[in-house]
């Protein structure tokens, strides 16, 4: 058994991102306790789990218990796969029902008694305990360092535009499409979504209607070492003309929300409707689109009119005047 700790700000989107990666890996979510996911998968899933954007960490789940006593009892029977020194670290989730204050010391003593050495300042292995409805203990295998994502936030890129999603969210959009080979962002802006996809090894295709964005997105992709890209100046409502005969494995995009410059003079809702139709035309059957729309636009109804099937819908309040939904659609 494995576990994933997802991030708390978009929890349903984070869970579905994990689910999408597990579908590619041949695993599944076997249970959920708030932000803790129990995962039925083996080592073969690691390359897919390493792609996650909205996750804090994943690891090996070794003990599950209903009480502290049961946890300690079971921990005595576990062959702890600890390399070098260890430390016990507790995650008290908002739904924690147990008194875990003294648990690191008690569990540390159980593991120490098996011959492992504690090192509180620089442990080689982190034993993680999660407290929710139940208690879980395991070993951290991968921590998704926020610094890694922060280093790709808009203001760190050579071509800077403030209208960019957080890199973790861009990464999740890519993963929600279940892309394995390639992805298209037909309104790529500064290329934030394509950067995350390119870093996963996908071939990236991008379109923007403004020449400075096409140049800027290329600058950003090259800065982060991405070379397998094809960027075009053009109109997202005319994708079949831009890519004659081409069908894409996946599309992810974040259309402009309404300033006149980013809408390039078009009426917002009309642009969204045409873009949805145009994307539908260039997607392979059975493939997915991940897209953001402001809450004032009914993305679900409009996409269904075009033929898409809704797979997921996630609400986010960005600030007082911007509420949006992220949608995942499938072309049947
Ligand atoms: C919100 S931005 C995308 C930001 C991007 N996701 C990022 O992370 O940098 C939307 C982009 O859509 C572009 N755009 C507007 N109308 C378009 C159209 N008809 N075809 C293609 N691009 C368009 C704008 O120039 C703008 O760069």
PDB file of C-alpha atoms in Angstrom, residues 86-283:
ATOM      1  CA  UNK A  86      15.006   8.087  11.300  1.00  0.00           C
ATOM      2  CA  UNK A  87      12.641  10.595  12.839  1.00  0.00           C
ATOM      3  CA  UNK A  88       8.893  10.365  13.499  1.00  0.00           C
ATOM      4  CA  UNK A  89       6.954  13.322  12.223  1.00  0.00           C
ATOM      5  CA  UNK A  90       3.205  13.779  12.845  1.00  0.00           C
ATOM      6  CA  UNK A  91       0.641  15.409  10.585  1.00  0.00           C
ATOM      7  CA  UNK A  92      -2.383  16.421  12.621  1.00  0.00           C
ATOM      8  CA  UNK A  93      -5.107  16.971  10.041  1.00  0.00           C
ATOM      9  CA  UNK A  94      -8.111  19.227  10.716  1.00  0.00           C
ATOM     10  CA  UNK A  95     -10.315  16.137  11.362  1.00  0.00           C
ATOM     11  CA  UNK A  96      -7.854  14.468  13.792  1.00  0.00           C
ATOM     12  CA  UNK A  97      -9.731  12.509  16.492  1.00  0.00           C
ATOM     13  CA  UNK A  98      -6.805  11.255  18.560  1.00  0.00           C
ATOM     14  CA  UNK A  99      -4.419  12.746  21.089  1.00  0.00           C
ATOM     15  CA  UNK A 100      -1.151  12.475  19.193  1.00  0.00           C
ATOM     16  CA  UNK A 101       0.970  14.831  21.266  1.00  0.00           C
ATOM     17  CA  UNK A 102       3.171  12.106  22.682  1.00  0.00           C
ATOM     18  CA  UNK A 103       2.975   9.782  19.690  1.00  0.00           C
ATOM     19  CA  UNK A 104       6.316  10.655  18.011  1.00  0.00           C
ATOM     20  CA  UNK A 105       8.155   9.733  21.196  1.00  0.00           C
ATOM     21  CA  UNK A 106       6.198   6.490  21.718  1.00  0.00           C
ATOM     22  CA  UNK A 107       6.415   5.303  18.124  1.00  0.00           C
ATOM     23  CA  UNK A 108      10.059   6.403  17.998  1.00  0.00           C
ATOM     24  CA  UNK A 109      10.742   4.139  20.980  1.00  0.00           C
ATOM     25  CA  UNK A 110       9.047   1.159  19.262  1.00  0.00           C
ATOM     26  CA  UNK A 111      11.131   1.610  16.104  1.00  0.00           C
ATOM     27  CA  UNK A 112      14.299   2.340  18.090  1.00  0.00           C
ATOM     28  CA  UNK A 113      13.797  -0.953  19.933  1.00  0.00           C
ATOM     29  CA  UNK A 114      14.109  -2.692  16.556  1.00  0.00           C
ATOM     30  CA  UNK A 115      17.661  -1.378  16.227  1.00  0.00           C
ATOM     31  CA  UNK A 116      17.237   1.869  14.279  1.00  0.00           C
ATOM     32  CA  UNK A 117      18.899   5.094  15.365  1.00  0.00           C
ATOM     33  CA  UNK A 118      17.009   8.369  15.823  1.00  0.00           C
ATOM     34  CA  UNK A 119      18.309  11.609  14.348  1.00  0.00           C
ATOM     35  CA  UNK A 120      15.970  14.524  14.943  1.00  0.00           C
ATOM     36  CA  UNK A 121      17.881  17.175  13.011  1.00  0.00           C
ATOM     37  CA  UNK A 122      18.916  15.300   9.848  1.00  0.00           C
ATOM     38  CA  UNK A 123      17.175  11.929   9.579  1.00  0.00           C
ATOM     39  CA  UNK A 124      17.794   9.736   6.510  1.00  0.00           C
ATOM     40  CA  UNK A 125      14.247   8.357   6.681  1.00  0.00           C
ATOM     41  CA  UNK A 126      11.132  10.216   7.726  1.00  0.00           C
ATOM     42  CA  UNK A 127       8.475   8.093   9.428  1.00  0.00           C
ATOM     43  CA  UNK A 128       5.197   9.900   8.913  1.00  0.00           C
ATOM     44  CA  UNK A 129       2.127   9.593  11.104  1.00  0.00           C
ATOM     45  CA  UNK A 130      -1.191  11.003   9.919  1.00  0.00           C
ATOM     46  CA  UNK A 131      -4.021  11.674  12.309  1.00  0.00           C
ATOM     47  CA  UNK A 132      -7.534  11.947  10.867  1.00  0.00           C
ATOM     48  CA  UNK A 133     -10.584   9.797  11.610  1.00  0.00           C
ATOM     49  CA  UNK A 134      -8.034   6.997  11.881  1.00  0.00           C
ATOM     50  CA  UNK A 135      -4.278   6.859  12.378  1.00  0.00           C
ATOM     51  CA  UNK A 136      -1.752   5.920   9.695  1.00  0.00           C
ATOM     52  CA  UNK A 137       1.991   5.427   9.765  1.00  0.00           C
ATOM     53  CA  UNK A 138       4.362   5.025   6.870  1.00  0.00           C
ATOM     54  CA  UNK A 139       7.576   6.148   5.284  1.00  0.00           C
ATOM     55  CA  UNK A 140       7.903   9.238   3.139  1.00  0.00           C
ATOM     56  CA  UNK A 141       9.241   8.418  -0.318  1.00  0.00           C
ATOM     57  CA  UNK A 142       8.829  11.725  -2.121  1.00  0.00           C
ATOM     58  CA  UNK A 143       8.232  15.257  -0.916  1.00  0.00           C
ATOM     59  CA  UNK A 144       7.009  17.802  -3.466  1.00  0.00           C
ATOM     60  CA  UNK A 145       9.120  20.782  -2.505  1.00  0.00           C
ATOM     61  CA  UNK A 146       7.117  24.025  -2.865  1.00  0.00           C
ATOM     62  CA  UNK A 147      10.385  25.789  -3.807  1.00  0.00           C
ATOM     63  CA  UNK A 148      10.515  23.768  -7.006  1.00  0.00           C
ATOM     64  CA  UNK A 149       7.102  25.091  -8.123  1.00  0.00           C
ATOM     65  CA  UNK A 150       7.775  28.574  -6.745  1.00  0.00           C
ATOM     66  CA  UNK A 151      10.844  28.837  -8.976  1.00  0.00           C
ATOM     67  CA  UNK A 152       8.543  28.716 -11.998  1.00  0.00           C
ATOM     68  CA  UNK A 153       5.995  31.273 -10.793  1.00  0.00           C
ATOM     69  CA  UNK A 154       5.326  34.100 -13.243  1.00  0.00           C
ATOM     70  CA  UNK A 155       7.766  36.639 -11.792  1.00  0.00           C
ATOM     71  CA  UNK A 156      10.717  34.212 -11.980  1.00  0.00           C
ATOM     72  CA  UNK A 157      10.319  33.643 -15.729  1.00  0.00           C
ATOM     73  CA  UNK A 158      12.299  35.623 -18.304  1.00  0.00           C
ATOM     74  CA  UNK A 159       9.032  36.623 -20.000  1.00  0.00           C
ATOM     75  CA  UNK A 160       6.743  37.892 -17.307  1.00  0.00           C
ATOM     76  CA  UNK A 161       2.971  38.318 -17.483  1.00  0.00           C
ATOM     77  CA  UNK A 162       0.886  38.409 -14.289  1.00  0.00           C
ATOM     78  CA  UNK A 163      -2.023  36.526 -15.936  1.00  0.00           C
ATOM     79  CA  UNK A 164      -0.658  33.129 -15.130  1.00  0.00           C
ATOM     80  CA  UNK A 165      -1.907  30.175 -13.127  1.00  0.00           C
ATOM     81  CA  UNK A 166       0.127  28.876 -10.223  1.00  0.00           C
ATOM     82  CA  UNK A 167       2.528  26.204 -11.566  1.00  0.00           C
ATOM     83  CA  UNK A 168       0.969  23.566  -9.284  1.00  0.00           C
ATOM     84  CA  UNK A 169      -2.461  24.260 -10.777  1.00  0.00           C
ATOM     85  CA  UNK A 170      -1.081  24.246 -14.338  1.00  0.00           C
ATOM     86  CA  UNK A 171       0.554  20.897 -13.576  1.00  0.00           C
ATOM     87  CA  UNK A 172      -2.725  19.506 -12.251  1.00  0.00           C
ATOM     88  CA  UNK A 173      -4.600  20.617 -15.380  1.00  0.00           C
ATOM     89  CA  UNK A 174      -2.082  18.759 -17.535  1.00  0.00           C
ATOM     90  CA  UNK A 175      -2.392  15.638 -15.384  1.00  0.00           C
ATOM     91  CA  UNK A 176      -6.191  15.732 -15.333  1.00  0.00           C
ATOM     92  CA  UNK A 177      -6.115  15.295 -19.132  1.00  0.00           C
ATOM     93  CA  UNK A 178      -4.170  12.016 -18.626  1.00  0.00           C
ATOM     94  CA  UNK A 179      -1.770  13.073 -21.406  1.00  0.00           C
ATOM     95  CA  UNK A 180       1.090  10.650 -21.986  1.00  0.00           C
ATOM     96  CA  UNK A 181       2.603  11.899 -25.240  1.00  0.00           C
ATOM     97  CA  UNK A 182       1.544  15.451 -26.069  1.00  0.00           C
ATOM     98  CA  UNK A 183      -0.654  18.394 -25.191  1.00  0.00           C
ATOM     99  CA  UNK A 184      -2.005  21.540 -26.863  1.00  0.00           C
ATOM    100  CA  UNK A 185      -2.654  24.886 -25.173  1.00  0.00           C
ATOM    101  CA  UNK A 186      -4.502  26.949 -27.783  1.00  0.00           C
ATOM    102  CA  UNK A 187      -4.406  30.149 -25.655  1.00  0.00           C
ATOM    103  CA  UNK A 188      -1.000  29.663 -24.135  1.00  0.00           C
ATOM    104  CA  UNK A 189      -0.152  33.220 -22.997  1.00  0.00           C
ATOM    105  CA  UNK A 190       3.291  33.130 -21.392  1.00  0.00           C
ATOM    106  CA  UNK A 191       3.279  29.336 -21.620  1.00  0.00           C
ATOM    107  CA  UNK A 192       2.749  28.378 -17.979  1.00  0.00           C
ATOM    108  CA  UNK A 193       0.736  25.234 -18.738  1.00  0.00           C
ATOM    109  CA  UNK A 194       3.134  24.186 -21.499  1.00  0.00           C
ATOM    110  CA  UNK A 195       6.122  24.585 -19.164  1.00  0.00           C
ATOM    111  CA  UNK A 196       4.646  22.118 -16.695  1.00  0.00           C
ATOM    112  CA  UNK A 197       3.737  19.686 -19.485  1.00  0.00           C
ATOM    113  CA  UNK A 198       7.173  20.005 -21.095  1.00  0.00           C
ATOM    114  CA  UNK A 199       8.881  19.243 -17.781  1.00  0.00           C
ATOM    115  CA  UNK A 200       6.916  15.986 -17.698  1.00  0.00           C
ATOM    116  CA  UNK A 201       8.439  15.063 -21.041  1.00  0.00           C
ATOM    117  CA  UNK A 202       5.337  15.703 -23.147  1.00  0.00           C
ATOM    118  CA  UNK A 203       5.601  17.263 -26.593  1.00  0.00           C
ATOM    119  CA  UNK A 204       3.926  20.654 -26.294  1.00  0.00           C
ATOM    120  CA  UNK A 205       1.938  22.565 -28.885  1.00  0.00           C
ATOM    121  CA  UNK A 206       0.941  26.172 -28.272  1.00  0.00           C
ATOM    122  CA  UNK A 207      -1.090  28.900 -29.942  1.00  0.00           C
ATOM    123  CA  UNK A 208      -1.665  32.545 -29.094  1.00  0.00           C
ATOM    124  CA  UNK A 209      -3.207  35.374 -31.049  1.00  0.00           C
ATOM    125  CA  UNK A 210      -0.586  37.899 -29.923  1.00  0.00           C
ATOM    126  CA  UNK A 211       2.934  37.750 -31.408  1.00  0.00           C
ATOM    127  CA  UNK A 212       4.617  38.916 -28.169  1.00  0.00           C
ATOM    128  CA  UNK A 213       3.063  35.920 -26.370  1.00  0.00           C
ATOM    129  CA  UNK A 214       4.387  33.458 -28.935  1.00  0.00           C
ATOM    130  CA  UNK A 215       7.878  34.917 -28.563  1.00  0.00           C
ATOM    131  CA  UNK A 216       7.569  35.144 -24.791  1.00  0.00           C
ATOM    132  CA  UNK A 217       6.280  31.591 -24.363  1.00  0.00           C
ATOM    133  CA  UNK A 218       9.217  30.294 -26.422  1.00  0.00           C
ATOM    134  CA  UNK A 219      11.634  32.251 -24.252  1.00  0.00           C
ATOM    135  CA  UNK A 220      10.083  30.718 -21.120  1.00  0.00           C
ATOM    136  CA  UNK A 221      10.074  27.162 -22.475  1.00  0.00           C
ATOM    137  CA  UNK A 222      13.749  27.399 -23.464  1.00  0.00           C
ATOM    138  CA  UNK A 223      14.662  28.924 -20.107  1.00  0.00           C
ATOM    139  CA  UNK A 224      13.321  25.809 -18.326  1.00  0.00           C
ATOM    140  CA  UNK A 225      15.096  23.471 -20.738  1.00  0.00           C
ATOM    141  CA  UNK A 226      12.096  22.451 -22.843  1.00  0.00           C
ATOM    142  CA  UNK A 227      12.977  21.821 -26.492  1.00  0.00           C
ATOM    143  CA  UNK A 228      10.198  19.609 -27.873  1.00  0.00           C
ATOM    144  CA  UNK A 229       7.651  22.294 -28.742  1.00  0.00           C
ATOM    145  CA  UNK A 230       5.712  23.720 -31.668  1.00  0.00           C
ATOM    146  CA  UNK A 231       4.306  27.224 -31.166  1.00  0.00           C
ATOM    147  CA  UNK A 232       2.090  29.098 -33.593  1.00  0.00           C
ATOM    148  CA  UNK A 233       0.702  32.579 -33.958  1.00  0.00           C
ATOM    149  CA  UNK A 234      -2.998  32.132 -34.602  1.00  0.00           C
ATOM    150  CA  UNK A 235      -6.587  32.018 -33.478  1.00  0.00           C
ATOM    151  CA  UNK A 236      -7.809  29.373 -31.038  1.00  0.00           C
ATOM    152  CA  UNK A 237     -11.198  29.411 -32.753  1.00  0.00           C
ATOM    153  CA  UNK A 238      -9.579  28.090 -35.947  1.00  0.00           C
ATOM    154  CA  UNK A 239      -7.479  25.163 -34.752  1.00  0.00           C
ATOM    155  CA  UNK A 240      -8.356  22.836 -37.630  1.00  0.00           C
ATOM    156  CA  UNK A 241      -6.906  25.402 -40.046  1.00  0.00           C
ATOM    157  CA  UNK A 242      -3.796  25.858 -37.904  1.00  0.00           C
ATOM    158  CA  UNK A 243      -3.120  22.115 -37.589  1.00  0.00           C
ATOM    159  CA  UNK A 244      -4.574  20.518 -40.748  1.00  0.00           C
ATOM    160  CA  UNK A 245      -5.331  16.823 -40.249  1.00  0.00           C
ATOM    161  CA  UNK A 246      -3.834  16.748 -36.742  1.00  0.00           C
ATOM    162  CA  UNK A 247      -5.717  15.295 -33.760  1.00  0.00           C
ATOM    163  CA  UNK A 248      -4.347  15.879 -30.246  1.00  0.00           C
ATOM    164  CA  UNK A 249      -4.083  13.478 -27.334  1.00  0.00           C
ATOM    165  CA  UNK A 250      -4.979  16.242 -24.851  1.00  0.00           C
ATOM    166  CA  UNK A 251      -5.762  19.948 -24.516  1.00  0.00           C
ATOM    167  CA  UNK A 252      -5.348  22.175 -21.437  1.00  0.00           C
ATOM    168  CA  UNK A 253      -5.926  25.898 -21.419  1.00  0.00           C
ATOM    169  CA  UNK A 254      -6.737  28.987 -19.380  1.00  0.00           C
ATOM    170  CA  UNK A 255      -8.647  31.428 -21.619  1.00  0.00           C
ATOM    171  CA  UNK A 256      -8.598  35.176 -20.954  1.00  0.00           C
ATOM    172  CA  UNK A 257     -11.142  36.288 -18.342  1.00  0.00           C
ATOM    173  CA  UNK A 258     -12.225  39.516 -19.851  1.00  0.00           C
ATOM    174  CA  UNK A 259      -9.853  42.428 -20.200  1.00  0.00           C
ATOM    175  CA  UNK A 260     -10.137  43.929 -23.668  1.00  0.00           C
ATOM    176  CA  UNK A 261      -6.428  43.385 -24.454  1.00  0.00           C
ATOM    177  CA  UNK A 262      -6.480  39.652 -23.730  1.00  0.00           C
ATOM    178  CA  UNK A 263      -9.780  39.080 -25.505  1.00  0.00           C
ATOM    179  CA  UNK A 264      -8.314  40.657 -28.664  1.00  0.00           C
ATOM    180  CA  UNK A 265     -11.502  42.645 -29.258  1.00  0.00           C
ATOM    181  CA  UNK A 266     -13.947  39.666 -29.077  1.00  0.00           C
ATOM    182  CA  UNK A 267     -17.062  39.252 -26.980  1.00  0.00           C
ATOM    183  CA  UNK A 268     -16.083  36.980 -24.106  1.00  0.00           C
ATOM    184  CA  UNK A 269     -18.847  34.352 -24.152  1.00  0.00           C
ATOM    185  CA  UNK A 270     -18.848  34.105 -27.908  1.00  0.00           C
ATOM    186  CA  UNK A 271     -15.085  33.533 -27.851  1.00  0.00           C
ATOM    187  CA  UNK A 272     -15.443  30.779 -25.226  1.00  0.00           C
ATOM    188  CA  UNK A 273     -18.157  28.998 -27.228  1.00  0.00           C
ATOM    189  CA  UNK A 274     -16.140  29.099 -30.437  1.00  0.00           C
ATOM    190  CA  UNK A 275     -12.988  27.953 -28.665  1.00  0.00           C
ATOM    191  CA  UNK A 276     -14.823  24.954 -27.169  1.00  0.00           C
ATOM    192  CA  UNK A 277     -16.091  23.979 -30.600  1.00  0.00           C
ATOM    193  CA  UNK A 278     -12.678  24.440 -32.181  1.00  0.00           C
ATOM    194  CA  UNK A 279     -10.954  22.323 -29.478  1.00  0.00           C
ATOM    195  CA  UNK A 280     -13.549  19.581 -29.889  1.00  0.00           C
ATOM    196  CA  UNK A 281     -12.662  19.441 -33.589  1.00  0.00           C
ATOM    197  CA  UNK A 282      -8.952  18.735 -32.996  1.00  0.00           C
ATOM    198  CA  UNK A 283      -9.200  16.292 -30.057  1.00  0.00           C
TER     199      UNK A 283
END
